[in-house]
Amino acid sequence: MSEQSNCNFEDISKWTLQNESIQQRQIPSNILQNISQLLTIPTTNPNSIEWAHIFLIVMGAIVRISLVVAAVILIIFLTRSTAATTFTVTTITTAMTTTMATSSNHTTCNLSFATAATYTTGSGPWGMSIADFNRDNRLDIVVANYIAGTLDIFLGLGNGTFMRRMTHASGSLSYATAVGDFNQDNQIDVVVANAGENNVAVFFGYGNGNFTSRALFSVGVYPVAVVVGDFNQDNRLDIASANHNDANVSVLLGFGNGSFGPQSTFAVGIGPFTIATGDFNQDGRLDLVTANYNSHTVSVILGYGNGLFASHTTIATSNNPYSVVVADFNQDNLLDLLVTIISVSSITVFLGRGNESFMLCSTFNLPSTSPYVSAVADFNRDNLWDIAIPYYTATIISVLAGFGNGTFGKLLLLSGANRPGIVAVGDFNDDNRTDFGVVNYGSSTLGIYLNTCT
């Protein structure tokens, strides 16, 4: 079910004028007396006096009617001006991007994608992030290979194709990646969660597609997801990891020089598999959210803005939630959650209330089993969030168009995948359409899907 927006539009026939807006204007008595004198016809004839009296009455009525008409016109003008100001739709801002609610620079198009290319990766690719690693204004891709324990860098050529730059040793069971500038040199760096070593590895970029050897920082047991943000508001990027076997989150505060302080841990539900960040209670501080596979919950932990977090709030889900993504799905300027549920092959949308609480909006059954790490983007250029979902036990990816009210439709199925685990989005061929890449665990490949929406 979904909750209807509560928009109260008053009946303007019931509006009353307040003292601070328009006050009734009284004409001073001396002015009326002067008008009366000017309109008086001097005569001693009684009949003439009677006609003069009638004339004054008529003219007085005309003056009064004119004043009333002028007042009505003024009220209508002010009312229309106020209404136009009150109900103007303005820019909607989310933690991810800024969109317009009513207008677009592009025409809405029908969803369609074409498979552009497939690239060989290391064994068992699982994590993936997108950024411009060599500063050529073209998006590149980094892939973490779970079985091989390596990191692959693919540099984009700006036409939808990529060249494999190099491979780095990352660590045992490299599970997930994130990007950011950790040493404040204006180059993009990469962090990898190594589930087999209970650490995260940071690779510092040179700005040409090359990276340093890894620097290791300890976190909890079996980290499977990682996210980047400024959690203590010092303008330096920090790292948070979801530790699957510890049922907690590790937070590493960055010093801005590539090093990090010791981890602080915060409890979440059992078996977290993904982590995301956003300001859920609108206090200007980043919060965290995890999808907890084993406890069938989502945990929201509010940040204090100093690197510490409150006790987690639990949201019950269906069995085995795997992925959680954050966006404003109903255009109310509040961040919402979209959770993929593996066991029942569905997605569930929870609408944010602007605090740590969320309400169930809708649940959608999906066309295949084991939906994994999804991604949101505006694929059909209608300024509403859509979603791409990979299915680990299948060979397909689905794209669902958002309606802007927390619900989805217009399902598009794409073939060619092989046990896909994660989708990441970006414009790979500079055509102002959002494309996506997918890592195929079954074939150890990276697949590129170009948006052909027309």
PDB file of N, CA and C in Angstrom, residues 152-204:
ATOM      1  N   ASP A 152      40.785  -4.774 -10.364  1.00  0.00           N
ATOM      2  CA  ASP A 152      40.978  -4.448 -11.777  1.00  0.00           C
ATOM      3  C   ASP A 152      40.518  -3.020 -12.050  1.00  0.00           C
ATOM      4  N   ILE A 153      41.329  -2.290 -12.824  1.00  0.00           N
ATOM      5  CA  ILE A 153      40.993  -0.927 -13.216  1.00  0.00           C
ATOM      6  C   ILE A 153      40.714  -0.910 -14.719  1.00  0.00           C
ATOM      7  N   PHE A 154      39.528  -0.442 -15.103  1.00  0.00           N
ATOM      8  CA  PHE A 154      39.144  -0.305 -16.508  1.00  0.00           C
ATOM      9  C   PHE A 154      38.937   1.181 -16.804  1.00  0.00           C
ATOM     10  N   LEU A 155      39.738   1.701 -17.742  1.00  0.00           N
ATOM     11  CA  LEU A 155      39.651   3.113 -18.093  1.00  0.00           C
ATOM     12  C   LEU A 155      38.705   3.311 -19.272  1.00  0.00           C
ATOM     13  N   GLY A 156      37.757   4.222 -19.102  1.00  0.00           N
ATOM     14  CA  GLY A 156      36.779   4.481 -20.151  1.00  0.00           C
ATOM     15  C   GLY A 156      37.331   5.353 -21.258  1.00  0.00           C
ATOM     16  N   LEU A 157      36.889   5.067 -22.487  1.00  0.00           N
ATOM     17  CA  LEU A 157      37.310   5.838 -23.647  1.00  0.00           C
ATOM     18  C   LEU A 157      36.273   6.881 -24.044  1.00  0.00           C
ATOM     19  N   GLY A 158      35.176   6.935 -23.306  1.00  0.00           N
ATOM     20  CA  GLY A 158      34.158   7.940 -23.568  1.00  0.00           C
ATOM     21  C   GLY A 158      33.175   7.573 -24.659  1.00  0.00           C
ATOM     22  N   ASN A 159      33.302   6.369 -25.211  1.00  0.00           N
ATOM     23  CA  ASN A 159      32.393   5.921 -26.265  1.00  0.00           C
ATOM     24  C   ASN A 159      31.671   4.624 -25.893  1.00  0.00           C
ATOM     25  N   GLY A 160      31.709   4.282 -24.617  1.00  0.00           N
ATOM     26  CA  GLY A 160      31.062   3.056 -24.160  1.00  0.00           C
ATOM     27  C   GLY A 160      31.986   1.868 -24.087  1.00  0.00           C
ATOM     28  N   THR A 161      33.243   2.049 -24.475  1.00  0.00           N
ATOM     29  CA  THR A 161      34.225   0.971 -24.390  1.00  0.00           C
ATOM     30  C   THR A 161      35.288   1.321 -23.348  1.00  0.00           C
ATOM     31  N   PHE A 162      36.027   0.275 -22.929  1.00  0.00           N
ATOM     32  CA  PHE A 162      37.010   0.427 -21.856  1.00  0.00           C
ATOM     33  C   PHE A 162      38.283  -0.323 -22.207  1.00  0.00           C
ATOM     34  N   MET A 163      39.376   0.120 -21.614  1.00  0.00           N
ATOM     35  CA  MET A 163      40.633  -0.610 -21.701  1.00  0.00           C
ATOM     36  C   MET A 163      41.082  -0.971 -20.293  1.00  0.00           C
ATOM     37  N   ARG A 164      41.565  -2.189 -20.167  1.00  0.00           N
ATOM     38  CA  ARG A 164      42.005  -2.662 -18.851  1.00  0.00           C
ATOM     39  C   ARG A 164      43.385  -2.095 -18.557  1.00  0.00           C
ATOM     40  N   ARG A 165      43.457  -1.304 -17.502  1.00  0.00           N
ATOM     41  CA  ARG A 165      44.699  -0.597 -17.191  1.00  0.00           C
ATOM     42  C   ARG A 165      45.694  -1.504 -16.478  1.00  0.00           C
ATOM     43  N   MET A 166      45.287  -2.018 -15.347  1.00  0.00           N
ATOM     44  CA  MET A 166      46.187  -2.874 -14.576  1.00  0.00           C
ATOM     45  C   MET A 166      45.419  -3.586 -13.482  1.00  0.00           C
ATOM     46  N   THR A 167      46.088  -4.522 -12.844  1.00  0.00           N
ATOM     47  CA  THR A 167      45.518  -5.300 -11.746  1.00  0.00           C
ATOM     48  C   THR A 167      46.401  -5.141 -10.515  1.00  0.00           C
ATOM     49  N   HIS A 168      45.743  -4.962  -9.358  1.00  0.00           N
ATOM     50  CA  HIS A 168      46.454  -4.815  -8.092  1.00  0.00           C
ATOM     51  C   HIS A 168      46.049  -5.943  -7.150  1.00  0.00           C
ATOM     52  N   ALA A 169      46.991  -6.406  -6.353  1.00  0.00           N
ATOM     53  CA  ALA A 169      46.665  -7.347  -5.281  1.00  0.00           C
ATOM     54  C   ALA A 169      45.926  -6.585  -4.194  1.00  0.00           C
ATOM     55  N   SER A 170      44.741  -7.053  -3.837  1.00  0.00           N
ATOM     56  CA  SER A 170      43.924  -6.314  -2.868  1.00  0.00           C
ATOM     57  C   SER A 170      43.830  -7.004  -1.518  1.00  0.00           C
ATOM     58  N   GLY A 171      43.658  -8.330  -1.508  1.00  0.00           N
ATOM     59  CA  GLY A 171      43.544  -9.040  -0.248  1.00  0.00           C
ATOM     60  C   GLY A 171      42.637 -10.245  -0.378  1.00  0.00           C
ATOM     61  N   SER A 172      42.515 -11.002   0.688  1.00  0.00           N
ATOM     62  CA  SER A 172      41.722 -12.231   0.671  1.00  0.00           C
ATOM     63  C   SER A 172      40.230 -11.924   0.671  1.00  0.00           C
ATOM     64  N   LEU A 173      39.529 -12.511  -0.301  1.00  0.00           N
ATOM     65  CA  LEU A 173      38.069 -12.377  -0.411  1.00  0.00           C
ATOM     66  C   LEU A 173      37.656 -10.904  -0.488  1.00  0.00           C
ATOM     67  N   SER A 174      38.150 -10.237  -1.514  1.00  0.00           N
ATOM     68  CA  SER A 174      37.802  -8.824  -1.731  1.00  0.00           C
ATOM     69  C   SER A 174      36.339  -8.732  -2.153  1.00  0.00           C
ATOM     70  N   TYR A 175      35.550  -8.098  -1.312  1.00  0.00           N
ATOM     71  CA  TYR A 175      34.098  -8.213  -1.436  1.00  0.00           C
ATOM     72  C   TYR A 175      33.423  -6.972  -2.006  1.00  0.00           C
ATOM     73  N   ALA A 176      33.871  -5.790  -1.640  1.00  0.00           N
ATOM     74  CA  ALA A 176      33.162  -4.566  -2.030  1.00  0.00           C
ATOM     75  C   ALA A 176      34.144  -3.419  -2.161  1.00  0.00           C
ATOM     76  N   THR A 177      33.732  -2.377  -2.900  1.00  0.00           N
ATOM     77  CA  THR A 177      34.581  -1.214  -3.118  1.00  0.00           C
ATOM     78  C   THR A 177      33.804   0.079  -2.881  1.00  0.00           C
ATOM     79  N   ALA A 178      34.554   1.145  -2.665  1.00  0.00           N
ATOM     80  CA  ALA A 178      34.012   2.504  -2.636  1.00  0.00           C
ATOM     81  C   ALA A 178      35.142   3.439  -3.039  1.00  0.00           C
ATOM     82  N   VAL A 179      34.805   4.673  -3.410  1.00  0.00           N
ATOM     83  CA  VAL A 179      35.822   5.611  -3.881  1.00  0.00           C
ATOM     84  C   VAL A 179      35.701   6.943  -3.150  1.00  0.00           C
ATOM     85  N   GLY A 180      36.826   7.676  -3.117  1.00  0.00           N
ATOM     86  CA  GLY A 180      36.864   8.996  -2.491  1.00  0.00           C
ATOM     87  C   GLY A 180      38.292   9.498  -2.457  1.00  0.00           C
ATOM     88  N   ASP A 181      38.467  10.755  -2.132  1.00  0.00           N
ATOM     89  CA  ASP A 181      39.799  11.349  -2.012  1.00  0.00           C
ATOM     90  C   ASP A 181      40.182  11.350  -0.537  1.00  0.00           C
ATOM     91  N   PHE A 182      40.960  10.349  -0.130  1.00  0.00           N
ATOM     92  CA  PHE A 182      41.265  10.161   1.290  1.00  0.00           C
ATOM     93  C   PHE A 182      42.482  10.948   1.765  1.00  0.00           C
ATOM     94  N   ASN A 183      43.324  11.387   0.846  1.00  0.00           N
ATOM     95  CA  ASN A 183      44.511  12.144   1.257  1.00  0.00           C
ATOM     96  C   ASN A 183      44.499  13.567   0.730  1.00  0.00           C
ATOM     97  N   GLN A 184      43.370  14.022   0.266  1.00  0.00           N
ATOM     98  CA  GLN A 184      43.149  15.415  -0.136  1.00  0.00           C
ATOM     99  C   GLN A 184      44.185  15.927  -1.139  1.00  0.00           C
ATOM    100  N   ASP A 185      44.460  15.086  -2.149  1.00  0.00           N
ATOM    101  CA  ASP A 185      45.351  15.508  -3.229  1.00  0.00           C
ATOM    102  C   ASP A 185      44.596  15.704  -4.537  1.00  0.00           C
ATOM    103  N   ASN A 186      43.268  15.717  -4.438  1.00  0.00           N
ATOM    104  CA  ASN A 186      42.391  15.903  -5.600  1.00  0.00           C
ATOM    105  C   ASN A 186      42.473  14.760  -6.603  1.00  0.00           C
ATOM    106  N   GLN A 187      42.911  13.598  -6.147  1.00  0.00           N
ATOM    107  CA  GLN A 187      42.895  12.387  -6.967  1.00  0.00           C
ATOM    108  C   GLN A 187      41.955  11.374  -6.309  1.00  0.00           C
ATOM    109  N   ILE A 188      41.290  10.576  -7.138  1.00  0.00           N
ATOM    110  CA  ILE A 188      40.341   9.600  -6.619  1.00  0.00           C
ATOM    111  C   ILE A 188      41.073   8.353  -6.133  1.00  0.00           C
ATOM    112  N   ASP A 189      40.784   7.953  -4.910  1.00  0.00           N
ATOM    113  CA  ASP A 189      41.344   6.750  -4.304  1.00  0.00           C
ATOM    114  C   ASP A 189      40.261   5.674  -4.217  1.00  0.00           C
ATOM    115  N   VAL A 190      40.682   4.456  -3.876  1.00  0.00           N
ATOM    116  CA  VAL A 190      39.764   3.314  -3.807  1.00  0.00           C
ATOM    117  C   VAL A 190      39.946   2.600  -2.479  1.00  0.00           C
ATOM    118  N   VAL A 191      38.836   2.183  -1.869  1.00  0.00           N
ATOM    119  CA  VAL A 191      38.888   1.353  -0.673  1.00  0.00           C
ATOM    120  C   VAL A 191      38.164   0.046  -0.969  1.00  0.00           C
ATOM    121  N   VAL A 192      38.760  -1.057  -0.499  1.00  0.00           N
ATOM    122  CA  VAL A 192      38.224  -2.398  -0.731  1.00  0.00           C
ATOM    123  C   VAL A 192      38.030  -3.096   0.607  1.00  0.00           C
ATOM    124  N   ALA A 193      36.874  -3.752   0.772  1.00  0.00           N
ATOM    125  CA  ALA A 193      36.619  -4.547   1.975  1.00  0.00           C
ATOM    126  C   ALA A 193      37.096  -5.970   1.734  1.00  0.00           C
ATOM    127  N   ASN A 194      38.064  -6.411   2.531  1.00  0.00           N
ATOM    128  CA  ASN A 194      38.610  -7.765   2.420  1.00  0.00           C
ATOM    129  C   ASN A 194      38.009  -8.653   3.501  1.00  0.00           C
ATOM    130  N   ALA A 195      37.012  -9.451   3.110  1.00  0.00           N
ATOM    131  CA  ALA A 195      36.298 -10.274   4.085  1.00  0.00           C
ATOM    132  C   ALA A 195      37.189 -11.345   4.699  1.00  0.00           C
ATOM    133  N   GLY A 196      38.162 -11.824   3.949  1.00  0.00           N
ATOM    134  CA  GLY A 196      39.018 -12.887   4.457  1.00  0.00           C
ATOM    135  C   GLY A 196      40.123 -12.408   5.370  1.00  0.00           C
ATOM    136  N   GLU A 197      40.352 -11.104   5.462  1.00  0.00           N
ATOM    137  CA  GLU A 197      41.435 -10.562   6.287  1.00  0.00           C
ATOM    138  C   GLU A 197      40.932  -9.643   7.391  1.00  0.00           C
ATOM    139  N   ASN A 198      39.640  -9.377   7.431  1.00  0.00           N
ATOM    140  CA  ASN A 198      39.056  -8.476   8.438  1.00  0.00           C
ATOM    141  C   ASN A 198      39.692  -7.089   8.392  1.00  0.00           C
ATOM    142  N   ASN A 199      39.872  -6.596   7.160  1.00  0.00           N
ATOM    143  CA  ASN A 199      40.427  -5.259   7.005  1.00  0.00           C
ATOM    144  C   ASN A 199      39.864  -4.593   5.758  1.00  0.00           C
ATOM    145  N   VAL A 200      40.196  -3.322   5.621  1.00  0.00           N
ATOM    146  CA  VAL A 200      39.939  -2.619   4.367  1.00  0.00           C
ATOM    147  C   VAL A 200      41.279  -2.176   3.807  1.00  0.00           C
ATOM    148  N   ALA A 201      41.408  -2.269   2.480  1.00  0.00           N
ATOM    149  CA  ALA A 201      42.630  -1.856   1.802  1.00  0.00           C
ATOM    150  C   ALA A 201      42.357  -0.571   1.040  1.00  0.00           C
ATOM    151  N   VAL A 202      43.226   0.420   1.221  1.00  0.00           N
ATOM    152  CA  VAL A 202      43.077   1.705   0.541  1.00  0.00           C
ATOM    153  C   VAL A 202      44.181   1.836  -0.499  1.00  0.00           C
ATOM    154  N   PHE A 203      43.783   2.164  -1.730  1.00  0.00           N
ATOM    155  CA  PHE A 203      44.712   2.407  -2.828  1.00  0.00           C
ATOM    156  C   PHE A 203      44.626   3.887  -3.196  1.00  0.00           C
ATOM    157  N   PHE A 204      45.766   4.562  -3.168  1.00  0.00           N
ATOM    158  CA  PHE A 204      45.786   5.996  -3.448  1.00  0.00           C
ATOM    159  C   PHE A 204      46.087   6.233  -4.926  1.00  0.00           C
TER     160      PHE A 204
END
